[in-house]
Tab-separated table of C-alpha atoms in Angstrom:
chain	number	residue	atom	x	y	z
A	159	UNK	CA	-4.612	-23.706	-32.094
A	160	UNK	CA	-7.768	-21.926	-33.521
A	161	UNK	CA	-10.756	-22.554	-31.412
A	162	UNK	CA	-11.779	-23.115	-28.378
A	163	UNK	CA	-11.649	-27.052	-28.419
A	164	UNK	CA	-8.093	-27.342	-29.527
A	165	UNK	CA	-7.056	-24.893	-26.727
A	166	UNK	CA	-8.094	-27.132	-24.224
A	167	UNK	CA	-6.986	-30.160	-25.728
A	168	UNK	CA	-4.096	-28.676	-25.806
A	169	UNK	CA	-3.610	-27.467	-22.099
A	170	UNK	CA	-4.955	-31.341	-21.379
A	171	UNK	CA	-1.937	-32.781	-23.170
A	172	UNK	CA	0.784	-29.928	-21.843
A	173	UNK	CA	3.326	-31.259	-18.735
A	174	UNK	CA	5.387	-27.927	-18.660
A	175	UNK	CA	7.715	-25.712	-20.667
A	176	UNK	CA	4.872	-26.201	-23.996
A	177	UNK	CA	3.928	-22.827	-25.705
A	178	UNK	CA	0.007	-22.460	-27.378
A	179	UNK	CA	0.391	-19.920	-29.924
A	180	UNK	CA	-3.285	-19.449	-30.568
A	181	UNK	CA	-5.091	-17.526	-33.896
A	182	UNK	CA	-7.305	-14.671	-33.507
A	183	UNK	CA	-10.568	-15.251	-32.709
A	184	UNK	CA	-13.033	-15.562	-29.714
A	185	UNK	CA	-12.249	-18.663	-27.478
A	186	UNK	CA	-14.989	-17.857	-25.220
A	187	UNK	CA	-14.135	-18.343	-21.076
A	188	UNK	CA	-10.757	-19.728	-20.644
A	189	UNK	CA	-10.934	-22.164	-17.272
A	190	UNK	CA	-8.348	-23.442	-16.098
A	191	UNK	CA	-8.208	-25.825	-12.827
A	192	UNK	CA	-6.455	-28.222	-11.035
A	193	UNK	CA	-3.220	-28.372	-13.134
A	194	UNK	CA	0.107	-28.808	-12.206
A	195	UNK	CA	2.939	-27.961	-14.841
A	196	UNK	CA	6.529	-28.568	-14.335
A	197	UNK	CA	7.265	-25.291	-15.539
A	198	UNK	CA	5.198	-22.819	-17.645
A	199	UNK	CA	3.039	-23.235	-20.379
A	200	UNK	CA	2.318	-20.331	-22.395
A	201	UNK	CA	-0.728	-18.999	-23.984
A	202	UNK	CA	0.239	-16.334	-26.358
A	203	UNK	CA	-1.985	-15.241	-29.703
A	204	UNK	CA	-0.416	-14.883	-32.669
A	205	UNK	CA	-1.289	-11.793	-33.672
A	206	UNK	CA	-1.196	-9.048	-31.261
A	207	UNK	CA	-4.265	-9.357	-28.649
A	208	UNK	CA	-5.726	-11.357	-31.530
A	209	UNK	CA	-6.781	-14.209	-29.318
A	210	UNK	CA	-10.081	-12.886	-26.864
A	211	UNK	CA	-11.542	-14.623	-24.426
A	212	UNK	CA	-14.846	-13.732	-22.409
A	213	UNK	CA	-13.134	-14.451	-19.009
A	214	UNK	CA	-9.831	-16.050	-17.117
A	215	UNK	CA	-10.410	-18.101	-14.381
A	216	UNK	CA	-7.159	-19.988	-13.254
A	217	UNK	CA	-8.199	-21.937	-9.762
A	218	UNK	CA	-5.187	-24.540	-8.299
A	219	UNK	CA	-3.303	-24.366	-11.184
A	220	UNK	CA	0.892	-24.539	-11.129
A	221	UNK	CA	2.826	-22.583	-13.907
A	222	UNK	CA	0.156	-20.961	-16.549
A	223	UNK	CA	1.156	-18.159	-18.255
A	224	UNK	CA	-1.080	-16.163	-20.030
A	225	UNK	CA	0.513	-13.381	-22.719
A	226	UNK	CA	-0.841	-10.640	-25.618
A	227	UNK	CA	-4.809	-11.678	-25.411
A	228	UNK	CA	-7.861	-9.578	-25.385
A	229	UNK	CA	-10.332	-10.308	-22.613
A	230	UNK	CA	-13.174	-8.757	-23.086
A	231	UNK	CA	-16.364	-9.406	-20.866
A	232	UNK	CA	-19.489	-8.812	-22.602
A	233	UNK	CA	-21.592	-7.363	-19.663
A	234	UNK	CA	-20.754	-5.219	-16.908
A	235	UNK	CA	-20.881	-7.825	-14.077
A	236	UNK	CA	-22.116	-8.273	-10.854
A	237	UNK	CA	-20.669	-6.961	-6.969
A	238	UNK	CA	-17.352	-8.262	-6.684
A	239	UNK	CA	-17.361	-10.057	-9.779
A	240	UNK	CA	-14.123	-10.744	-11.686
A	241	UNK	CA	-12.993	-10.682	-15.301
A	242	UNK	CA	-9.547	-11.937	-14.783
A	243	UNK	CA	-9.192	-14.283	-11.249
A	244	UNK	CA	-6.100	-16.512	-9.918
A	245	UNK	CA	-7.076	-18.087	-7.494
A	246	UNK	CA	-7.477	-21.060	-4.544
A	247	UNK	CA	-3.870	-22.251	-3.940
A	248	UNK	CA	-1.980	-21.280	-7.795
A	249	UNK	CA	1.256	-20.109	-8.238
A	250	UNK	CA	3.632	-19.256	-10.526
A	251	UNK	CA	1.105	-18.187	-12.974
A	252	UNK	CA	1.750	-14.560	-15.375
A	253	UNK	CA	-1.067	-12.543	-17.098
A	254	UNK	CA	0.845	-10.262	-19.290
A	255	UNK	CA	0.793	-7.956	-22.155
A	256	UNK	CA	-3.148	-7.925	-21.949
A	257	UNK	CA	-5.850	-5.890	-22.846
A	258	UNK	CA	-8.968	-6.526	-19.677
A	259	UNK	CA	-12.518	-4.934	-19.997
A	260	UNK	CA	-15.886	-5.567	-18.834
A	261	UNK	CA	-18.897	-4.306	-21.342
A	262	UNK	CA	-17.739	-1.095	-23.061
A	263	UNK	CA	-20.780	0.740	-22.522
A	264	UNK	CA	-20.604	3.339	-19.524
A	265	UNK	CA	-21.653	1.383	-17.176
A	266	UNK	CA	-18.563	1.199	-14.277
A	267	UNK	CA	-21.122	-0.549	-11.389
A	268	UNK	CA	-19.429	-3.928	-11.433
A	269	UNK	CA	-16.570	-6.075	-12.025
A	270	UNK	CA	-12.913	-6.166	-10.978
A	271	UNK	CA	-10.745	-6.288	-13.147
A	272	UNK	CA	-7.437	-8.224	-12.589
A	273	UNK	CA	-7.722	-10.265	-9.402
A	274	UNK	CA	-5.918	-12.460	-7.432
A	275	UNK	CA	-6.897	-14.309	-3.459
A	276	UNK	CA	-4.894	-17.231	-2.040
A	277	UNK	CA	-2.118	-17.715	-3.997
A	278	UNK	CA	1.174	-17.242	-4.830
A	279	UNK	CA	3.931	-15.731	-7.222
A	280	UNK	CA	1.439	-14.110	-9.178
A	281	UNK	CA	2.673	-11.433	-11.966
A	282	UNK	CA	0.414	-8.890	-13.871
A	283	UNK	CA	2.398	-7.277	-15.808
A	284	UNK	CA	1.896	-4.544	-19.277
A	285	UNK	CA	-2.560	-5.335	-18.975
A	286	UNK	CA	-4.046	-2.366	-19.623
A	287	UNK	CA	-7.363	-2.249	-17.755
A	288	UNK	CA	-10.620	-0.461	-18.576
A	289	UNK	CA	-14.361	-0.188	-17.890
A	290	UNK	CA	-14.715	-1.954	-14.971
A	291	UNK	CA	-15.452	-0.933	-11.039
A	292	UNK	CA	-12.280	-1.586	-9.564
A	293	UNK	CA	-9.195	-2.157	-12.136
A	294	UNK	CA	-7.311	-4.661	-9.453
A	295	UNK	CA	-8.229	-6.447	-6.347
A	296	UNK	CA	-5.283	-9.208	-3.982
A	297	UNK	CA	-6.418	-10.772	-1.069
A	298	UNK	CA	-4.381	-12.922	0.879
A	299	UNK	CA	-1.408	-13.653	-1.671
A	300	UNK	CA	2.470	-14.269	-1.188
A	301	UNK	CA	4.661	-12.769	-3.416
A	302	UNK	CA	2.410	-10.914	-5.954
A	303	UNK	CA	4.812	-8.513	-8.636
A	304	UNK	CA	2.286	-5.993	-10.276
A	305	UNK	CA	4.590	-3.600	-13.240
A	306	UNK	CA	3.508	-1.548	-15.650
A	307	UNK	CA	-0.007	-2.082	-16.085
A	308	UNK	CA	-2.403	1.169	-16.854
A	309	UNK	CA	-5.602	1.915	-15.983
A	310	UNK	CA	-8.609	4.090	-17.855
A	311	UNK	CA	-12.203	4.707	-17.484
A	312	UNK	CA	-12.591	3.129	-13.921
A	313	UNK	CA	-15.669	3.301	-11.221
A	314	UNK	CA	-13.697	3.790	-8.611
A	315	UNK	CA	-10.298	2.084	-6.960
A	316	UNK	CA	-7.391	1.403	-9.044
A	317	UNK	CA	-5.452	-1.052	-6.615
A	318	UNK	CA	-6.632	-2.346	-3.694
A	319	UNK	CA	-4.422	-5.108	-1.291
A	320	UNK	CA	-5.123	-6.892	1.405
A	321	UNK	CA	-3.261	-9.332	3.629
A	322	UNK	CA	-0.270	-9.334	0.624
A	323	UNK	CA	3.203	-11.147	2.082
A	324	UNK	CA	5.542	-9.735	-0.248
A	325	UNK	CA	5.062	-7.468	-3.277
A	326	UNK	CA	6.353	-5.391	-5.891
A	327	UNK	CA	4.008	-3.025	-7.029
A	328	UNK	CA	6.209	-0.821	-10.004
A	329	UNK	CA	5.910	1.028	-12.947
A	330	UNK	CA	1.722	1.566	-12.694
A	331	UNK	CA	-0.355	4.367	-14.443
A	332	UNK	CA	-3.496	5.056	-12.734
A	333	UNK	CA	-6.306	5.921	-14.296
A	334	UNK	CA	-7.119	9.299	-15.578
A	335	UNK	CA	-11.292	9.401	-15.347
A	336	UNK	CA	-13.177	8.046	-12.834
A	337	UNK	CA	-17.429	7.306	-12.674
A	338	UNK	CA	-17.547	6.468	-9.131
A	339	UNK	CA	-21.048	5.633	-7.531
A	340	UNK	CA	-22.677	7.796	-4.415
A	341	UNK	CA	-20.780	7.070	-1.791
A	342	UNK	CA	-17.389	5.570	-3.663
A	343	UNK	CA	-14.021	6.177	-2.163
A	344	UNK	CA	-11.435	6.272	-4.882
A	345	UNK	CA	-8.307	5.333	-3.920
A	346	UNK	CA	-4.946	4.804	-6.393
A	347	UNK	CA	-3.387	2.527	-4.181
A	348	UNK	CA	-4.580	1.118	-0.776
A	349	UNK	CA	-3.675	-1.380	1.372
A	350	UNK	CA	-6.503	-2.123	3.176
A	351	UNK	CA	-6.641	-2.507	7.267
A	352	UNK	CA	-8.223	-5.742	7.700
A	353	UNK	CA	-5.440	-8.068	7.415
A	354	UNK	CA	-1.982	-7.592	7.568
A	355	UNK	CA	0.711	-7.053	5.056
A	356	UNK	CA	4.645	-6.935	4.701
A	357	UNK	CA	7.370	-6.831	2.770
A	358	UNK	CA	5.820	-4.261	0.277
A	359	UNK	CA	7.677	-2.106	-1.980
A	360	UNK	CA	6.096	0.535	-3.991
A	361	UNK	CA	7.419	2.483	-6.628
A	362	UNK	CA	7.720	4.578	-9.930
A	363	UNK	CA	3.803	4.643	-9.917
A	364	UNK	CA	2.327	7.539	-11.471
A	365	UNK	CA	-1.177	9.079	-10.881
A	366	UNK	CA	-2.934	11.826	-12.685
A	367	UNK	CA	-6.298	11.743	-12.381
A	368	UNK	CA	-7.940	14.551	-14.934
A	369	UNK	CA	-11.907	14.344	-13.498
A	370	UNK	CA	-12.183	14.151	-10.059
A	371	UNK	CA	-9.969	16.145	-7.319
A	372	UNK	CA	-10.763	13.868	-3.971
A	373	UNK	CA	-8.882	10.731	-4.820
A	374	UNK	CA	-6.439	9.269	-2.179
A	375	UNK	CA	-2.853	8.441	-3.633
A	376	UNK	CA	-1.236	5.918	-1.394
A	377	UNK	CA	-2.956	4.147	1.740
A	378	UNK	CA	-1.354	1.689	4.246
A	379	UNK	CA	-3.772	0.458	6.926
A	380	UNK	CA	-3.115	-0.224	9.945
């Protein structure tokens, strides 16, 4: 495909197992909602990263896999708002091999980056993640793998989890400069204390930050 109108043609006509190799050029906000695959369909540009889109929202969506695009938001977003979301009841969906930014223009106050909240068997794997406030945010999802993704030019937490029932969290690079706000507590990877979590396992993870010497590695609440 090679625009934004074939793309979601295409993803209307998909029942599972199709790949979308997709041209370079903008495809504007990639939506995707209440679709149920039999087995993944696979976005992938042609070219590497060639393919950009202004956001990724999947919502309720079964078997999506996204792989080798540029998302690139062109402001720098609101509290809490996301470039890349999974969300309300998906699974088996993979964002992969990525490139994630909000507006490239020093301005860290807003955006997460990758994010993820009531789903399940979620992968983010190889992104690389920049100007934005937080790089990723999970809330309430089962089985979540997050490898190898790296992190630069962040405002202030690199991963933050909440409420996670199983996860593998390998193979990260954190970010190296941080432009945290007043008040920001920068954390590499926390778990946060307001809901519980199990069945975690965290490792190979490397963090180095070059600018800032009060950053707290690894945090499990209680």
């Amino acid at each position: 495909v090679s625009n934004e109108t074939e793309l979601s043609a295409a993803l209307s006509q998909a029942t599972g197992g199709e790949k979308i190799v997709m041209s370079s050029g903008n495809y504007g906000a990639l939506n995707v909602s209440n679709k149920s695959y039999s087995s993944h369909v696979t976005l992938v540009s042609a070219e590497p990263r060639g393919a950009v889109f202004t956001s990724v929202k999947i919502s309720n969506t079964n078997y999506l896999r996204v792989d080798n695009v540029h998302v690139d938001n062109p402001d720098n977003g609101g509290t809490a708002s996301k470039v890349v979301s999974v969300t309300n009841g998906s699974s088996h969906i993979e964002f992969l091999n990525s490139e994630v930014n909000g507006k490239v223009d020093g301005d860290f106050s807003g955006h997460y980056g990758l994010y993820s909240n009531k789903s399940s068997d979620v992968t983010f794997e190889g992104n690389f993640v920049h100007d934005v406030k937080v790089g990723a945010v999970f809330n309430a999802v089962e089985d979540v793998t997050v490898r190898g993704n790296s992190l630069e030019d962040i405002g202030s937490d690199n991963f933050k989890f909440s409420s996670i029932k199983g996860a593998l969290i390998e193979g990260n690079l954190g970010s190296r400069n941080f432009h945290p706000q007043a008040g920001d507590h920068i954390d590499f990877i926390q778990f946060q204390p307001n809901g519980n979590s199990s069945d975690i396992v965290i490792r190979g993870n490397v963090s180095m930050p070059s600018n800032i010497a009060n950053m707290q590695g690894i945090y499990l609440g209680a």
